[in-house]
Short mmCIF file of C-alpha atoms and ligand atoms in Angstrom, two decimals:
data_model
loop_
_atom_site.label_atom_id
_atom_site.label_comp_id
_atom_site.label_asym_id
_atom_site.label_seq_id
_atom_site.Cartn_x
_atom_site.Cartn_y
_atom_site.Cartn_z
CA MET A 121 136.99 136.64 151.66
CA ASN A 122 136.95 139.65 153.43
CA LEU A 123 135.75 140.84 157.48
CA SER A 124 132.43 141.73 156.92
CA GLY A 125 132.38 139.07 153.77
CA ILE A 126 133.35 136.87 157.61
CA LEU A 127 130.77 138.92 159.62
CA VAL A 128 127.30 138.32 157.27
CA SER A 129 128.52 134.44 156.47
CA LEU A 130 129.18 133.47 160.28
CA THR A 131 125.55 136.10 160.40
CA VAL A 132 124.41 133.42 157.73
CA LEU A 133 125.62 130.59 159.44
CA GLY A 134 124.84 131.54 163.45
CA ALA A 135 121.09 131.64 161.61
CA ALA A 136 120.20 128.23 160.67
CA CYS A 137 118.22 128.69 163.71
CA ALA A 138 117.35 131.14 165.24
CA HIS A 139 118.01 130.68 169.36
CA PRO A 140 120.80 132.37 170.31
CA VAL A 141 122.90 129.50 171.91
CA THR A 142 123.77 129.25 175.45
CA VAL A 143 126.01 126.68 176.50
CA SER A 144 127.29 124.91 179.68
CA GLU A 145 130.67 126.12 180.46
CA THR A 146 132.93 123.83 180.00
CA PRO A 147 133.00 119.66 178.67
CA GLY A 148 131.54 117.38 182.08
CA SER A 149 130.72 120.16 184.16
CA ALA A 150 127.36 119.65 182.48
CA VAL A 151 126.93 117.46 185.52
CA PRO A 152 122.60 116.28 185.11
CA ALA A 153 120.49 116.55 187.89
CA ASP A 154 121.23 113.49 189.38
CA GLY A 155 125.08 113.73 189.72
CA GLU A 156 125.72 110.99 187.69
CA PRO A 157 129.22 111.65 185.59
CA THR A 158 128.56 112.95 182.34
CA LEU A 159 130.46 110.63 178.53
CA ALA A 160 132.73 113.97 178.64
CA ARG A 161 133.67 113.15 182.17
CA LEU A 162 134.06 109.50 182.50
CA ALA A 163 135.82 109.75 179.04
CA GLY A 164 138.59 112.88 179.97
CA ALA A 165 139.14 110.51 183.40
CA ARG A 166 140.22 107.41 180.87
CA HIS A 167 142.27 109.33 178.73
CA PHE A 168 139.93 108.86 176.19
CA ASP A 169 138.47 110.56 173.33
CA LEU A 170 134.75 110.42 173.23
CA GLY A 171 133.50 112.73 170.05
CA ALA A 172 130.96 113.60 167.36
CA ALA A 173 131.34 115.07 163.49
CA VAL A 174 129.67 118.17 163.83
CA GLN A 175 127.69 120.64 161.35
CA GLY A 176 128.47 124.61 162.17
CA GLY A 177 125.58 125.86 161.45
CA ALA A 178 123.59 124.27 164.09
CA LEU A 179 126.60 124.01 166.05
CA LEU A 180 125.81 127.94 166.62
CA GLY A 181 122.51 127.52 165.95
CA ASP A 182 120.84 124.89 167.75
CA SER A 183 121.31 125.16 171.30
CA ALA A 184 120.08 121.63 171.96
CA TYR A 185 122.79 120.39 169.40
CA ALA A 186 125.31 122.54 171.14
CA ASN A 187 124.69 121.84 175.08
CA ALA A 188 124.87 118.27 174.21
CA VAL A 189 127.76 118.84 172.22
CA VAL A 190 129.61 120.04 175.45
CA ARG A 191 128.01 117.63 177.89
CA ASP A 192 128.38 114.53 176.54
CA PHE A 193 131.80 114.61 174.02
CA THR A 194 135.56 115.83 174.42
CA MET A 195 136.04 115.99 170.50
CA VAL A 196 134.33 117.29 167.63
CA SER A 197 134.73 116.09 163.88
CA THR A 198 133.79 117.79 161.00
CA GLU A 199 131.66 116.33 159.29
CA ASN A 200 131.61 117.85 155.79
CA ALA A 201 133.68 122.07 156.94
CA PHE A 202 137.14 120.90 156.45
CA LYS A 203 136.66 118.71 152.73
CA PHE A 204 137.86 120.12 149.92
CA GLY A 205 135.24 121.86 148.46
CA PRO A 206 133.36 123.66 151.16
CA LEU A 207 136.92 125.53 151.51
CA ARG A 208 137.62 125.90 148.36
CA PRO A 209 135.30 127.81 146.64
CA SER A 210 137.55 128.62 143.65
CA PRO A 211 141.21 128.27 142.68
CA GLY A 212 142.10 131.63 145.05
CA ARG A 213 140.00 131.64 147.85
CA TYR A 214 139.50 129.56 151.05
CA ASP A 215 136.55 129.99 152.87
CA PHE A 216 137.17 129.34 156.35
CA THR A 217 133.71 130.89 157.62
CA GLU A 218 132.51 127.19 159.15
CA THR A 219 136.07 125.77 160.69
CA ASP A 220 136.73 128.45 161.89
CA ALA A 221 133.67 128.93 164.02
CA ILE A 222 133.83 124.64 164.27
CA VAL A 223 136.89 125.56 166.26
CA ARG A 224 136.53 128.41 168.08
CA PHE A 225 133.67 126.86 170.07
CA ALA A 226 135.45 123.56 170.52
CA GLU A 227 138.21 125.51 172.38
CA THR A 228 135.82 127.99 174.31
CA HIS A 229 134.37 124.03 175.69
CA GLY A 230 137.54 122.57 175.75
CA LEU A 231 137.31 119.92 173.00
CA ARG A 232 140.00 118.33 170.85
CA VAL A 233 139.20 118.73 167.38
CA ARG A 234 139.95 116.11 164.37
CA GLY A 235 140.06 117.38 160.52
CA HIS A 236 138.46 115.71 158.47
CA THR A 237 139.49 115.30 155.54
CA LEU A 238 141.99 116.64 154.12
CA VAL A 239 142.41 114.62 150.25
CA TRP A 240 139.94 112.63 149.21
CA LYS A 241 137.38 111.41 145.23
CA ARG A 242 134.60 113.41 147.01
CA GLN A 243 132.90 117.06 147.54
CA LEU A 244 135.94 118.27 145.30
CA PRO A 245 135.42 121.81 143.85
CA GLU A 246 134.47 121.52 139.67
CA TRP A 247 137.47 123.75 139.01
CA LEU A 248 139.29 121.01 140.21
CA THR A 249 137.46 118.11 138.89
CA ARG A 250 136.93 119.72 135.51
CA GLY A 251 140.36 121.09 135.22
CA THR A 252 143.45 119.08 133.31
CA TYR A 253 146.67 119.52 135.10
CA MET A 254 150.46 118.21 135.05
CA ARG A 255 151.00 116.18 137.08
CA ASN A 256 153.55 119.19 139.25
CA GLU A 257 150.63 121.42 138.99
CA LEU A 258 148.23 118.76 140.63
CA ILE A 259 150.90 118.54 143.25
CA THR A 260 151.52 122.25 143.95
CA ILE A 261 147.87 122.19 144.26
CA LEU A 262 147.42 119.73 147.17
CA ARG A 263 150.81 121.44 148.67
CA GLU A 264 149.31 124.83 148.75
CA HIS A 265 146.01 123.22 149.93
CA ILE A 266 146.89 121.23 152.68
CA GLN A 267 150.03 123.54 154.25
CA THR A 268 147.22 126.50 154.08
CA VAL A 269 144.17 124.77 155.86
CA VAL A 270 146.74 122.08 158.38
CA GLY A 271 148.75 125.62 158.72
CA ARG A 272 146.17 127.93 159.87
CA TYR A 273 144.84 125.66 162.75
CA ARG A 274 148.26 124.39 163.89
CA GLY A 275 148.76 123.06 167.53
CA ARG A 276 144.43 123.73 167.70
CA VAL A 277 143.71 121.12 165.25
CA VAL A 278 144.81 117.56 167.36
CA ALA A 279 144.54 115.40 165.07
CA TRP A 280 143.61 115.34 161.21
CA ASP A 281 142.56 112.94 158.23
CA VAL A 282 145.21 113.50 155.86
CA VAL A 283 143.48 110.88 153.70
CA ASN A 284 140.17 109.43 153.91
CA GLU A 285 138.98 105.95 151.22
CA ALA A 286 142.02 106.05 149.03
CA LEU A 287 141.15 102.04 148.45
CA LYS A 288 138.36 100.91 146.46
CA ASP A 289 134.92 99.90 147.83
CA SER A 290 135.68 96.31 147.81
CA VAL A 291 139.63 94.36 146.77
CA GLY A 292 140.34 91.32 145.83
CA PRO A 293 144.78 89.61 147.22
CA GLU A 294 145.59 90.29 143.20
CA ASP A 295 143.53 93.40 142.64
CA GLU A 296 145.19 96.63 142.62
CA VAL A 297 143.82 97.62 145.64
CA LEU A 298 144.03 102.31 145.12
CA ARG A 299 140.68 103.96 144.44
CA PRO A 300 141.12 105.33 141.07
CA THR A 301 140.71 109.03 141.58
CA ILE A 302 141.70 112.38 140.31
CA TRP A 303 144.45 112.65 142.85
CA LEU A 304 146.07 108.69 141.62
CA LYS A 305 145.40 109.37 138.70
CA GLY A 306 146.95 113.08 137.91
CA ILE A 307 149.80 112.22 140.16
CA GLY A 308 150.33 108.89 141.01
CA PRO A 309 150.26 106.07 144.21
CA GLU A 310 152.46 108.49 145.52
CA TYR A 311 149.81 111.05 146.65
CA ILE A 312 149.24 109.09 149.26
CA ASP A 313 152.68 110.17 151.11
CA LEU A 314 152.90 113.59 149.28
CA ALA A 315 149.65 114.24 151.41
CA PHE A 316 151.79 113.18 154.27
CA HIS A 317 154.83 114.97 154.18
CA PHE A 318 153.09 118.34 153.84
CA ALA A 319 149.86 117.70 156.65
CA HIS A 320 153.29 117.27 158.94
CA GLU A 321 155.22 119.81 157.73
CA ALA A 322 152.78 122.37 158.13
CA ASP A 323 152.12 120.86 161.47
CA PRO A 324 154.63 118.69 162.81
CA GLY A 325 152.99 118.12 166.13
CA ALA A 326 148.71 117.52 164.63
CA LEU A 327 148.27 113.31 164.81
CA LEU A 328 148.14 112.29 161.06
CA PHE A 329 145.19 109.27 160.43
CA TYR A 330 144.49 107.26 157.46
CA ASN A 331 140.96 106.84 157.63
CA GLU A 332 138.66 104.00 155.78
CA ALA A 333 135.32 102.55 155.43
CA GLY A 334 134.84 98.73 155.71
CA ALA A 335 138.45 98.06 157.05
CA GLU A 336 137.07 97.45 160.78
CA GLY A 337 137.21 93.64 161.53
CA MET A 338 140.00 90.99 159.05
CA GLY A 339 139.86 90.51 155.79
CA THR A 340 141.20 91.43 152.31
CA LYS A 341 140.19 95.48 152.77
CA SER A 342 141.44 95.68 156.63
CA ASP A 343 144.81 94.10 154.94
CA ALA A 344 145.30 95.83 152.35
CA VAL A 345 144.59 98.93 154.77
CA TYR A 346 147.43 97.29 156.81
CA ALA A 347 149.28 96.83 154.46
CA LEU A 348 149.26 100.51 153.19
CA VAL A 349 150.67 101.50 156.36
CA TRP A 350 152.83 99.17 156.45
CA ARG A 351 155.01 100.14 153.33
CA LEU A 352 154.22 104.45 154.77
CA ARG A 353 155.73 103.73 157.33
CA ARG A 354 158.77 102.07 156.15
CA ARG A 355 158.65 104.73 153.24
CA GLY A 356 159.18 106.59 156.34
CA VAL A 357 156.08 108.76 155.79
CA PRO A 358 154.77 110.21 158.71
CA VAL A 359 151.85 108.28 159.33
CA HIS A 360 149.87 107.88 163.17
CA GLY A 361 147.51 106.48 163.50
CA VAL A 362 144.44 104.27 161.34
CA GLY A 363 140.84 105.62 161.25
CA LEU A 364 138.01 102.73 161.45
CA GLN A 365 135.09 104.96 160.32
CA MET A 366 132.56 101.90 161.91
CA HIS A 367 129.14 102.95 159.71
CA THR A 368 127.08 100.08 160.28
CA GLY A 369 123.61 98.55 160.57
CA LEU A 370 121.87 95.64 163.52
CA GLY A 371 121.52 93.52 160.38
CA ALA A 372 125.57 93.48 160.21
CA SER A 373 127.11 94.73 163.10
CA PRO A 374 130.81 94.18 164.01
CA ASP A 375 132.45 90.66 164.43
CA THR A 376 134.19 92.37 167.78
CA ALA A 377 136.66 89.15 167.91
CA ALA A 378 138.19 90.13 164.69
CA LEU A 379 137.60 93.80 165.14
CA GLY A 380 140.02 93.15 168.37
CA ALA A 381 143.07 91.80 166.41
CA ASN A 382 142.45 94.57 162.74
CA LEU A 383 143.13 97.20 166.56
CA ARG A 384 145.74 95.45 167.56
CA ARG A 385 147.82 94.31 164.39
CA LEU A 386 147.44 98.62 164.29
CA ALA A 387 149.21 98.71 167.00
CA ALA A 388 151.85 96.52 166.67
CA LEU A 389 152.84 98.68 164.68
CA GLY A 390 153.28 101.62 166.19
CA LEU A 391 150.23 103.65 164.77
CA GLN A 392 147.30 104.88 167.33
CA VAL A 393 143.67 103.40 166.08
CA GLN A 394 140.74 105.64 166.86
CA ILE A 395 136.76 104.68 165.60
CA THR A 396 136.48 107.76 163.56
CA GLU A 397 132.54 107.32 162.02
CA MET A 398 130.26 105.23 164.28
CA ASP A 399 126.83 105.16 163.73
CA VAL A 400 124.65 101.97 164.09
CA GLY A 401 121.66 102.03 161.33
CA THR A 402 117.91 100.40 162.72
CA ALA A 403 116.23 101.06 159.20
CA LYS A 404 114.11 97.98 158.97
CA MET A 405 114.35 95.87 161.48
CA PRO A 406 112.06 93.86 162.70
CA GLY A 407 111.59 93.13 166.36
CA SER A 408 109.42 96.71 169.01
CA GLN A 409 111.51 99.59 169.26
CA ALA A 410 112.79 98.78 172.81
CA ASP A 411 114.25 95.67 171.73
CA ILE A 412 115.72 97.27 167.90
CA LEU A 413 117.41 99.79 170.82
CA ALA A 414 118.69 97.81 172.98
CA ALA A 415 120.21 95.38 170.28
CA GLN A 416 122.05 99.02 168.71
CA ALA A 417 122.84 99.97 172.27
CA ASP A 418 124.75 96.18 172.21
CA VAL A 419 126.68 97.41 169.43
CA TYR A 420 127.90 100.80 170.73
CA ARG A 421 128.59 98.60 174.01
CA GLN A 422 130.59 96.35 172.12
CA VAL A 423 132.53 98.34 170.22
CA LEU A 424 133.46 100.98 172.12
CA ALA A 425 134.77 97.52 174.85
CA THR A 426 136.82 96.28 172.21
CA CYS A 427 138.69 99.93 171.85
CA LEU A 428 139.03 100.38 175.09
CA SER A 429 140.53 97.02 175.63
CA VAL A 430 143.93 98.20 172.97
CA PRO A 431 145.27 101.30 175.08
CA ALA A 432 146.75 102.39 171.08
CA CYS A 433 142.31 102.71 170.58
CA THR A 434 142.70 106.30 171.56
CA ALA A 435 138.73 107.34 170.42
CA LEU A 436 135.67 106.64 169.41
CA VAL A 437 133.84 108.86 167.31
CA THR A 438 130.42 109.22 166.77
CA TRP A 439 129.26 110.37 162.89
CA GLY A 440 127.15 112.94 164.48
CA VAL A 441 125.59 114.45 167.74
CA GLY A 442 122.01 112.99 167.58
CA ASP A 443 119.04 111.67 165.09
CA ARG A 444 118.12 114.84 164.26
CA TYR A 445 120.98 116.09 161.65
CA THR A 446 122.57 112.07 161.04
CA TRP A 447 123.59 111.89 157.15
CA ARG A 448 121.07 108.71 157.44
CA TYR A 449 118.06 110.27 158.31
CA PRO A 450 115.32 109.60 158.36
CA ASP A 451 117.03 105.91 159.83
CA THR A 452 118.09 107.32 164.22
CA PRO A 453 121.30 105.60 164.40
CA LEU A 454 123.64 107.93 166.63
CA LEU A 455 123.47 108.00 170.85
CA LEU A 456 120.93 110.75 171.00
CA ASP A 457 117.48 111.04 169.43
CA ARG A 458 115.86 114.02 168.11
CA GLU A 459 115.72 115.91 170.91
CA PHE A 460 119.17 115.38 172.12
CA GLN A 461 117.65 113.02 175.01
CA PRO A 462 119.66 109.80 175.32
CA LYS A 463 118.98 106.74 173.53
CA PRO A 464 119.91 102.71 175.23
CA ALA A 465 123.12 103.62 173.12
CA HIS A 466 123.93 106.27 175.20
CA ALA A 467 123.85 104.13 179.05
CA ALA A 468 125.67 101.47 177.19
CA LEU A 469 128.41 103.58 176.57
CA LEU A 470 128.38 105.39 180.49
CA GLU A 471 128.67 101.71 181.14
CA VAL A 472 131.00 101.03 179.53
CA LEU A 473 133.06 103.73 180.68
CA ARG A 474 131.87 103.38 183.46
CA ALA A 475 133.16 100.11 184.42
CA ALA A 476 136.76 101.41 182.90
CA SER A 477 136.90 104.32 184.89
CA PRO A 478 139.89 106.07 186.90
CA GLY A 479 140.68 102.83 188.56
CA SER A 480 141.78 101.46 185.14
CA ALA A 481 145.24 101.58 183.98
CA PRO A 482 146.07 104.93 182.48
CA ARG A 483 145.52 104.61 178.41
O1 G3I B 187 126.70 122.62 151.22
C1 G3I B 187 125.98 121.91 150.50
C2 G3I B 187 124.50 123.15 150.34
O2 G3I B 187 125.32 124.21 150.02
C3 G3I B 187 123.37 122.72 148.98
O3 G3I B 187 122.76 123.53 148.84
C4 G3I B 187 123.18 120.51 149.09
C5 G3I B 187 122.37 120.49 148.43
O4 G3I B 187 123.08 120.32 146.83
O5 G3I B 187 124.32 120.05 149.34
C6 G3I B 187 124.89 120.60 150.42
O6 G3I B 187 126.24 119.94 150.70
C7 G3I B 187 125.93 118.28 151.07
C8 G3I B 187 127.21 118.31 151.97
O7 G3I B 187 126.46 116.99 152.83
C9 G3I B 187 126.65 119.40 153.21
O8 G3I B 187 125.02 118.91 153.69
C10 G3I B 187 126.41 117.47 150.09
O9 G3I B 187 125.17 118.32 148.60
C11 G3I B 187 126.45 116.29 150.50
O10 G3I B 187 126.59 115.54 149.78
C12 G3I B 187 127.61 116.16 151.78
O11 G3I B 187 126.80 114.81 151.74
C13 G3I B 187 127.95 114.50 153.18
C14 G3I B 187 128.65 113.04 152.63
O12 G3I B 187 129.64 112.86 153.50
C15 G3I B 187 129.45 113.21 151.46
O13 G3I B 187 130.44 114.45 151.39
C16 G3I B 187 127.50 113.96 154.68
O14 G3I B 187 127.02 115.17 154.73
C17 G3I B 187 128.53 113.16 155.54
O15 G3I B 187 127.83 112.20 156.28
C18 G3I B 187 128.91 112.36 154.54
O16 G3I B 187 130.74 112.12 155.47
C19 G3I B 187 131.24 111.00 154.36
C20 G3I B 187 132.69 110.61 155.41
O17 G3I B 187 133.27 112.35 155.22
C21 G3I B 187 133.82 109.81 154.92
N1 G3I B 187 133.22 108.48 155.08
C22 G3I B 187 131.59 108.44 154.77
C23 G3I B 187 130.76 109.22 155.10
C24 G3I B 187 129.09 109.06 155.15
O18 G3I B 187 129.16 109.22 153.75
#
């Protein structure tokens, strides 16, 4: 896309909502009137990242959204912008409009960036899903994509979800655990190794994560994740961490003892672990609104406290900034409400981070 095209697209992206965005300066500087420190400042003092998945249009067009990002978070993840389809609408064309906007916003406000995600089964462009490719052609497509994208943001994106959800939704001990995606069928299981090697070649300084859903506690799926990354490491594949998504709800909140055990066994492999997509659904839960919000806050409190208890757990990212833009709409699973005002879950994280503030051992 030529420059005028980018400028037009940025204008379009920015015009998602009309108001010009005015945000405060650096994260943590937006100290509320009562002088209490923000989530960002408390997390930063703990050398911990508290993040949110962002959408470029809202970031540039919704000042309340942008201010909340700068006030409360030290990291942004990209909800959709770095996925294959949005980035690569045709074989020879990359559209970096939204990713450039998000990375530039993050750099302006001193936020770290997680790139989600390079290799997945969903949001693939039709030219890829409808095409027929020989194995070496698909490997070339994979390599060119990863090295173009990661190379463009070398030194600017601190961590990548290189491969996302490569395992079947549910796996038994003897099952073939890998999800039959275009990548597995076209290349074979070594597509995972290749993706990590390509990303590492493009940015040797970036942290490379394997990201998975439904593998937070102890069970056959988290066992399969553990076995996968153990084998990758044994083969010398540059995988540096595991992302545990943590999409949960009040009806099925995580067993934090099992989460802690899983975090510790992954850490024992020399890996970082990050909670990468946390949201806590409240839909259809009985009880008063106050009781529901308190129960939601307790799930966030327990997950963050469990993560902070394991030094290798270095970030908690919520899958969205506020309930106005959540993918689970009309559910209200996030820390901030639809007006980006803090909910009891926000206060719960402040409480946990305050208890773990600078006096605690650095991470
Ligand atoms: O951008 C197009 C727009 O041009 C079009 O008009 C519109 C209607 O068709 O679709 C828009 O794309 C949508 C995209 O979100 C951006 O809004 C896709 O249809 C929609 O499928 C996509 O949903 C995303 C979903 O992943 C599928 O990729 C959600 O926003 C996103 O929150 C969700 O995130 C995933 C993580 O990547 C992986 N872990 C699970 C998590 C939740 O499913």
